[in-house]
CSV table of N, CA and C in Angstrom, one decimal:
chain,number,residue,atom,x,y,z
A,4,MET,N,118.7,110.2,111.4
A,4,MET,CA,117.6,110.5,110.3
A,4,MET,C,117.0,109.2,110.0
A,5,SER,N,115.5,109.2,110.0
A,5,SER,CA,115.0,108.1,109.6
A,5,SER,C,114.2,108.5,108.1
A,6,THR,N,113.8,107.4,107.5
A,6,THR,CA,113.0,107.6,106.3
A,6,THR,C,111.7,106.9,106.4
A,7,SER,N,110.7,107.4,105.7
A,7,SER,CA,109.5,106.6,105.9
A,7,SER,C,109.6,105.1,104.9
A,8,PRO,N,108.9,104.3,105.2
A,8,PRO,CA,109.2,102.8,104.6
A,8,PRO,C,108.6,103.0,103.1
A,9,ARG,N,109.1,102.4,102.1
A,9,ARG,CA,108.8,102.3,100.9
A,9,ARG,C,108.0,101.1,100.7
A,10,VAL,N,106.8,101.2,99.9
A,10,VAL,CA,105.9,100.1,99.6
A,10,VAL,C,106.3,99.6,98.2
A,11,VAL,N,106.6,98.4,98.0
A,11,VAL,CA,106.9,98.0,96.6
A,11,VAL,C,106.2,96.7,96.1
A,12,CYS,N,106.1,96.7,95.0
A,12,CYS,CA,105.3,95.5,94.5
A,12,CYS,C,105.9,94.3,94.9
A,13,VAL,N,104.9,93.3,95.1
A,13,VAL,CA,105.4,91.9,95.8
A,13,VAL,C,105.7,91.0,94.8
A,14,CYS,N,106.1,91.5,93.5
A,14,CYS,CA,106.3,90.7,92.4
A,14,CYS,C,108.0,90.9,92.2
A,15,CYS,N,108.1,92.0,91.7
A,15,CYS,CA,109.6,92.6,91.5
A,15,CYS,C,110.1,93.2,92.3
A,16,GLN,N,109.5,93.7,93.5
A,16,GLN,CA,110.2,94.2,94.7
A,16,GLN,C,111.1,95.4,94.3
A,17,VAL,N,110.7,96.2,93.3
A,17,VAL,CA,111.6,97.4,92.8
A,17,VAL,C,110.7,98.5,92.8
A,18,THR,N,109.5,98.2,92.2
A,18,THR,CA,108.6,99.6,91.7
A,18,THR,C,107.8,99.9,92.9
A,19,GLU,N,107.9,101.2,93.5
A,19,GLU,CA,106.9,101.6,94.5
A,19,GLU,C,105.6,101.5,94.1
A,20,VAL,N,104.6,101.1,94.8
A,20,VAL,CA,103.4,101.2,94.6
A,20,VAL,C,102.6,101.8,95.8
A,21,ALA,N,101.3,102.3,95.5
A,21,ALA,CA,100.5,102.6,96.6
A,21,ALA,C,100.2,101.6,97.7
A,22,TRP,N,99.7,102.2,98.9
A,22,TRP,CA,99.7,101.4,100.1
A,22,TRP,C,98.6,100.4,99.9
A,23,TYR,N,97.5,100.5,99.0
A,23,TYR,CA,96.5,99.7,98.7
A,23,TYR,C,96.7,98.7,97.7
A,24,ALA,N,97.9,98.9,97.0
A,24,ALA,CA,98.3,98.1,95.8
A,24,ALA,C,99.2,97.0,96.1
A,25,LEU,N,98.9,95.9,95.7
A,25,LEU,CA,99.8,94.8,95.8
A,25,LEU,C,100.9,94.6,94.7
A,26,THR,N,100.6,95.1,93.4
A,26,THR,CA,101.5,95.0,92.3
A,26,THR,C,101.6,96.1,91.5
A,27,CYS,N,102.7,96.3,90.8
A,27,CYS,CA,102.6,97.6,89.8
A,27,CYS,C,101.9,97.0,88.5
A,28,ASP,N,101.9,98.1,87.7
A,28,ASP,CA,101.1,97.7,86.5
A,28,ASP,C,101.8,96.7,85.5
A,29,GLY,N,103.2,96.8,85.6
A,29,GLY,CA,103.8,95.7,84.6
A,29,GLY,C,103.8,94.4,85.3
A,30,CYS,N,103.5,94.0,86.6
A,30,CYS,CA,103.9,92.8,87.0
A,30,CYS,C,102.1,92.1,87.2
A,31,ARG,N,101.1,93.0,87.0
A,31,ARG,CA,99.7,92.4,87.3
A,31,ARG,C,99.6,91.4,86.2
A,32,PRO,N,99.8,91.8,84.9
A,32,PRO,CA,99.2,90.6,84.0
A,32,PRO,C,99.9,89.3,84.1
A,33,THR,N,101.2,89.3,84.6
A,33,THR,CA,102.0,88.2,84.7
A,33,THR,C,101.2,87.6,86.2
A,34,LEU,N,100.9,87.9,87.1
A,34,LEU,CA,100.4,87.4,88.2
A,34,LEU,C,99.0,87.0,87.8
A,35,GLU,N,98.3,87.7,87.0
A,35,GLU,CA,96.8,87.3,86.7
A,35,GLU,C,96.9,86.0,85.8
A,36,ALA,N,97.7,85.9,85.0
A,36,ALA,CA,98.2,84.8,83.9
A,36,ALA,C,98.3,83.5,85.0
A,37,ALA,N,99.1,83.7,85.9
A,37,ALA,CA,99.7,82.7,86.7
A,37,ALA,C,98.4,82.1,87.8
A,38,GLY,N,97.3,82.9,87.8
A,38,GLY,CA,96.3,82.4,88.6
A,38,GLY,C,96.5,83.1,90.2
A,39,LEU,N,97.4,83.7,90.4
A,39,LEU,CA,97.7,84.4,91.6
A,39,LEU,C,96.8,85.3,92.2
A,40,ILE,N,96.3,86.1,91.3
A,40,ILE,CA,95.5,87.2,91.8
A,40,ILE,C,94.3,87.3,90.4
A,41,GLU,N,93.0,87.5,91.0
A,41,GLU,CA,91.8,87.5,90.1
A,41,GLU,C,92.0,88.4,88.8
A,42,PRO,N,91.8,87.9,87.9
A,42,PRO,CA,91.8,88.7,86.7
A,42,PRO,C,90.8,89.9,86.7
A,43,GLY,N,91.2,91.1,86.0
A,43,GLY,CA,90.1,92.2,86.2
A,43,GLY,C,90.1,92.9,87.6
A,44,ALA,N,90.7,92.4,88.5
A,44,ALA,CA,90.5,93.1,89.8
A,44,ALA,C,91.5,94.5,89.7
A,45,SER,N,90.9,95.4,89.9
A,45,SER,CA,91.8,96.6,89.7
A,45,SER,C,91.7,97.4,91.0
A,46,ASP,N,93.1,97.9,91.4
A,46,ASP,CA,93.1,98.5,92.6
A,46,ASP,C,92.5,100.0,92.4
A,47,ALA,N,92.5,100.4,91.3
A,47,ALA,CA,91.9,101.7,91.0
A,47,ALA,C,90.5,101.9,91.7
A,48,SER,N,89.8,100.6,91.7
A,48,SER,CA,88.2,100.9,92.2
A,48,SER,C,88.4,101.2,93.8
A,49,ALA,N,89.5,100.6,94.3
A,49,ALA,CA,89.5,101.0,95.8
A,49,ALA,C,89.5,102.4,96.0
A,50,ASP,N,90.0,103.3,95.1
A,50,ASP,CA,90.1,104.7,95.6
A,50,ASP,C,88.7,105.5,95.1
A,51,GLN,N,88.0,104.9,94.5
A,51,GLN,CA,86.7,105.5,94.0
A,51,GLN,C,85.7,105.5,95.3
A,52,ARG,N,85.3,106.8,95.4
A,52,ARG,CA,84.4,107.2,96.5
A,52,ARG,C,83.0,107.0,96.0
A,53,ILE,N,82.1,106.4,96.9
A,53,ILE,CA,80.7,106.1,96.8
A,53,ILE,C,79.8,107.4,97.6
A,54,GLN,N,79.0,107.9,96.8
A,54,GLN,CA,77.9,108.8,97.2
A,54,GLN,C,77.1,108.3,98.1
A,55,ILE,N,77.0,108.6,99.3
A,55,ILE,CA,75.8,108.1,100.4
A,55,ILE,C,74.8,109.0,100.5
A,56,GLY,N,75.0,110.2,100.6
A,56,GLY,CA,74.1,111.3,100.8
A,56,GLY,C,74.1,112.4,100.1
A,57,PRO,N,73.2,113.5,100.0
A,57,PRO,CA,73.5,114.6,99.2
A,57,PRO,C,74.6,115.5,99.4
A,58,THR,N,75.2,115.6,100.6
A,58,THR,CA,76.1,116.4,101.1
A,58,THR,C,77.5,115.9,100.9
A,59,ASP,N,77.6,114.5,100.6
A,59,ASP,CA,78.8,113.8,100.3
A,59,ASP,C,79.5,114.2,98.9
A,60,ILE,N,80.7,114.7,99.0
A,60,ILE,CA,81.4,115.0,97.8
A,60,ILE,C,82.2,113.9,97.4
């Protein structure tokens, strides 16, 4: 029996995160303060959809 791989935070390596997220919400402020990731960069914006035409939902 195999299980699917778990994607975890690159900082704490404990908390599961979404495929497109690098860090969990708890570690993000620490990495921003250290200058390792850009402040204000939000992974939530990657999930928002942009409407291109009138039939796009």
